[in-house]
């Protein structure tokens, strides 16, 4: 079971959380102006990286806040978590270091 | 059976506390501190079971959790009735106590005479891959012949035949330092780690008492004292520290992410006086800042012909039985070894009064000080000798040994009589938990073993589990590990310990001149895998150790190959002529030792398996004969049968009553969310397809919600209670995900909106009154609300009081009839329901359940999200395009609705289906085809989503999703039935026309 | 028209205390108001109608005593659960709404939604840890702490009233499960 640091509540066990997939995929401000292809990509295209992955987590059984996390998909190590709306930090990948 | 092999004194047993255990119907005698294995040996019983495949007689190989052979069926609480028995308990770790009933396994008719042993004679056909090769054909034999036979023959022991009546506990715990293993390294680590009283330390050990290998040790000294004195001092010190939890009988079996380590504690199996109902085991889920693994090492058997004869044991185990349990496993012992440590066994056995000889594979020149020590004690040592085979029936009787020439040739053979054999092929560090933690292993040629290399999690290994075998080195390592685990704050303690005999010469298979194709020399005892099997696997092309493992099953038994893995690996490397690291090692997976299902499940059984959510009106429903059904975690009343009624009859009565008089229905499970804030209407505009700005306070609207991909996600009635306050309802099952969906958009896309969401599902009990007489029933109990059609029309909401309690009263309908939904605070739900029900008697009020609710809504063509929709339906597909705002510039899912595939012709659309035979009710999920005569595979044009017998329509009705369905109304199609096809006509998805005052009036 | 109160409250649970060293006792009806305000909108004035909203996330602040006790559990950055006597909830609700009239907020009465237990005894923390995965050591979860978390398969709000005394609150329909879980755990305490 992962141990996840909620930016508001501190370290809590994974069972309190819900993962919401890749982060930093902003909903276009005016969807009507987006081409079908770009909209399809917004809906479905994800990076699925081996290594650092920015992803959304909801502290569902806690403070109820969504936040972002940088997790290494190889080691499962959380490099950092940060509040929604703040930019993606860019530390060196745990995997890249290894 | 008395105890002829029990020593008169010594051992860690309490001779003042005698006890008995039933073994195959006979009485075994022993003392507190015994295991079933030590009691068997004290009675002279070595034969403890029959092997898995060949039914060969097997004895007791080890003294710990690595035991592969002595597997027993144990009835832990025979006096409490059936269900307390489980199979495959290792005799070496079953603590003896009064009341245990144990039996040997895998034999018929008896342990000593077993018909299945014919497999041993047929063994030339039971080679590696036998099953894969044999049961290939003919295909029709599979389910009728092969499978029943294989199933009958498969497995050791018998699965329990009753539900487990025991209780199991669970405990989440946190520690600064978790130490697994309380041998010398673990104790030393605990002492230093816990010296700082602010550090929470958990020390767990699978044994009944701490001490590890020192429990077997009468000769080592630490700081000039007997080693066990040091252990007792250490345990007393740890016991006195409030920051330490010391857990004996607790096995660390799984090492998971982020230092989450699972341990199972045996709470009551060892207690004859355990009160009934006390947990049998407790699962500890420990989250540790730092972990110290002090898990020790496993001794390797030697591989020679008949090395599985009862009486052939691991050398350290024999020493343990002699010293710790005061048992002599025989009179005449031969120690066969490639390791120095086994000399300590020989010396201790000799001191205890056994006749002892040593056969050492190593040349005298390769031996250390142990050789002189043994000879000084008068023990005959044959160095440079091999064992050709063991002789004997159900017990070893002699060893055939021979000198090995310098050229590897086998010299003249000699038969040495004996009644027990202690063997040692050296030691393998127990790296299971380290490996589970994803740590990488490195091969250390010096000690011929894989040892922990790079840690991935916050852990370190100490002592024998990382290849240190000298007591002084083990202790120093333990102290250092404990110190390291708390950031080096405590200084390592200097310690002086007596030198141990260490070092061994790896030997994979003992040299022999026997025909290798005719002998059985076991590598994996529990799965009956021999040298021959592994050689065959390699010869057939399996070179990866993972493939050899699966093909031969070596290391795949419940002991996970603790004793066998290195021998198998070395053997494969030798045949392939590759270094061991090039062959690699197999993956260590949890659990380290078998774990009961009970421990994993914990309290989650029966009424604690899942929460059963009941509404405030559930008690009334139960008293009034409701038949319930689960809906998610909810338990809902499905129908209310009267005497002699089946479901169909009850449904007919309930559905007719709603359309002719009035029905009362518990809708409390509907999801409810209160949406509040200055931007509430704007938020609703963005989340729902409908427009909300024009909805006046006091108005209700049916809302449709899409996912961003344009597919229907949920629906429900929404009421505007005030300018800034909406009361949103969702489907019963959709409540949590709808709230999450809303919060997601609110927090991540529109954080600037001032609006807040609160779940009020359980704040309100919801009583639906539906039918022409609904107003008549309700009117006398309502205050502050006028119910007339003009004052309170369909799709409006009012607040006031019902039965004197505050309510939110909705004029809504899910049946097409005049209807109200009475929302009252939950604790008042049952009282209001009862009042309305009693008063409704004169109007013919009828309680109805979810089944009637479904029929009634289908009659008037209302969809159920999740029944008509399956996550691929657009609003237009289900005929709800009218609910999609054309003027709003954006809402969740809007852009997707114009993607090419979403507007393409021919999409599957909601329609009605009327069977040609009005009494035939289609299966929900039935596939629909145009022409049942077409060749297979047929083209399916749709499927049935809802189907009922409708009393109000006087026939069956069905809803279906059909390709281009709305354009095909009137067409004849065919739906699958269990036996073929049946004819139906596509129709509009509305089947009943409400008479009188309708919902839409 | 009727104005007499025909309906009496039927709580979700009958009392079913554990007879072990740790007691699990249902609390009676209580006034519960879910208050949501963005911290920026709340500003520095954190005393609203006698409720002390100044606590950090996951804390409990109590003010007043006896029947006038007002307790605020801060469960998230913008979320408080306000507790008051059951018969006081309407008055508090109106007073709070008036006090927050100019502030974007949400106040929702959830008095009937939730059910609470008091779990008390020397091993109360280990009984709760039978199903709750968070660290309940005093240093990690001190007296005055309050948080939403899990107990087995149910969501709960946990508060610590004293070293050996907690409240466990769940939604109404989960209460029998929560009660059964705690009573079962209390039987097997260390």
PDB file of C-alpha atoms in Angstrom, chain A residues 4-5 12 17 19-20 24 34-35 40 43 51 55 62 66 68 80 88 93 97-98:
ATOM      1  CA  UNK A   4       0.962   9.424  -0.135  1.00  0.00           C
ATOM      2  CA  UNK A   5       1.640  12.890   1.187  1.00  0.00           C
ATOM      3  CA  UNK A  12      -1.819   9.033   4.543  1.00  0.00           C
ATOM      4  CA  UNK A  17      -7.084   8.244  -2.034  1.00  0.00           C
ATOM      5  CA  UNK A  19      -6.125   8.308  -8.523  1.00  0.00           C
ATOM      6  CA  UNK A  20      -7.415  10.540 -11.305  1.00  0.00           C
ATOM      7  CA  UNK A  24      -1.754  19.007 -16.381  1.00  0.00           C
ATOM      8  CA  UNK A  34     -10.969  22.939 -31.020  1.00  0.00           C
ATOM      9  CA  UNK A  35     -10.647  20.598 -33.984  1.00  0.00           C
ATOM     10  CA  UNK A  40      -9.981  13.582 -29.309  1.00  0.00           C
ATOM     11  CA  UNK A  43      -9.956  13.211 -24.249  1.00  0.00           C
ATOM     12  CA  UNK A  51       9.603   7.010 -15.005  1.00  0.00           C
ATOM     13  CA  UNK A  55      -0.821  12.553 -11.944  1.00  0.00           C
ATOM     14  CA  UNK A  62      -9.706  12.755   3.925  1.00  0.00           C
ATOM     15  CA  UNK A  66      -7.644  17.069  -5.461  1.00  0.00           C
ATOM     16  CA  UNK A  68      -1.075  16.608  -8.132  1.00  0.00           C
ATOM     17  CA  UNK A  80       6.632  15.261  -4.544  1.00  0.00           C
ATOM     18  CA  UNK A  88       4.772  20.834 -12.378  1.00  0.00           C
ATOM     19  CA  UNK A  93      13.633  11.280 -12.226  1.00  0.00           C
ATOM     20  CA  UNK A  97      19.167   8.666 -11.258  1.00  0.00           C
ATOM     21  CA  UNK A  98      19.233   4.886 -10.790  1.00  0.00           C
TER      22      UNK A  98
END
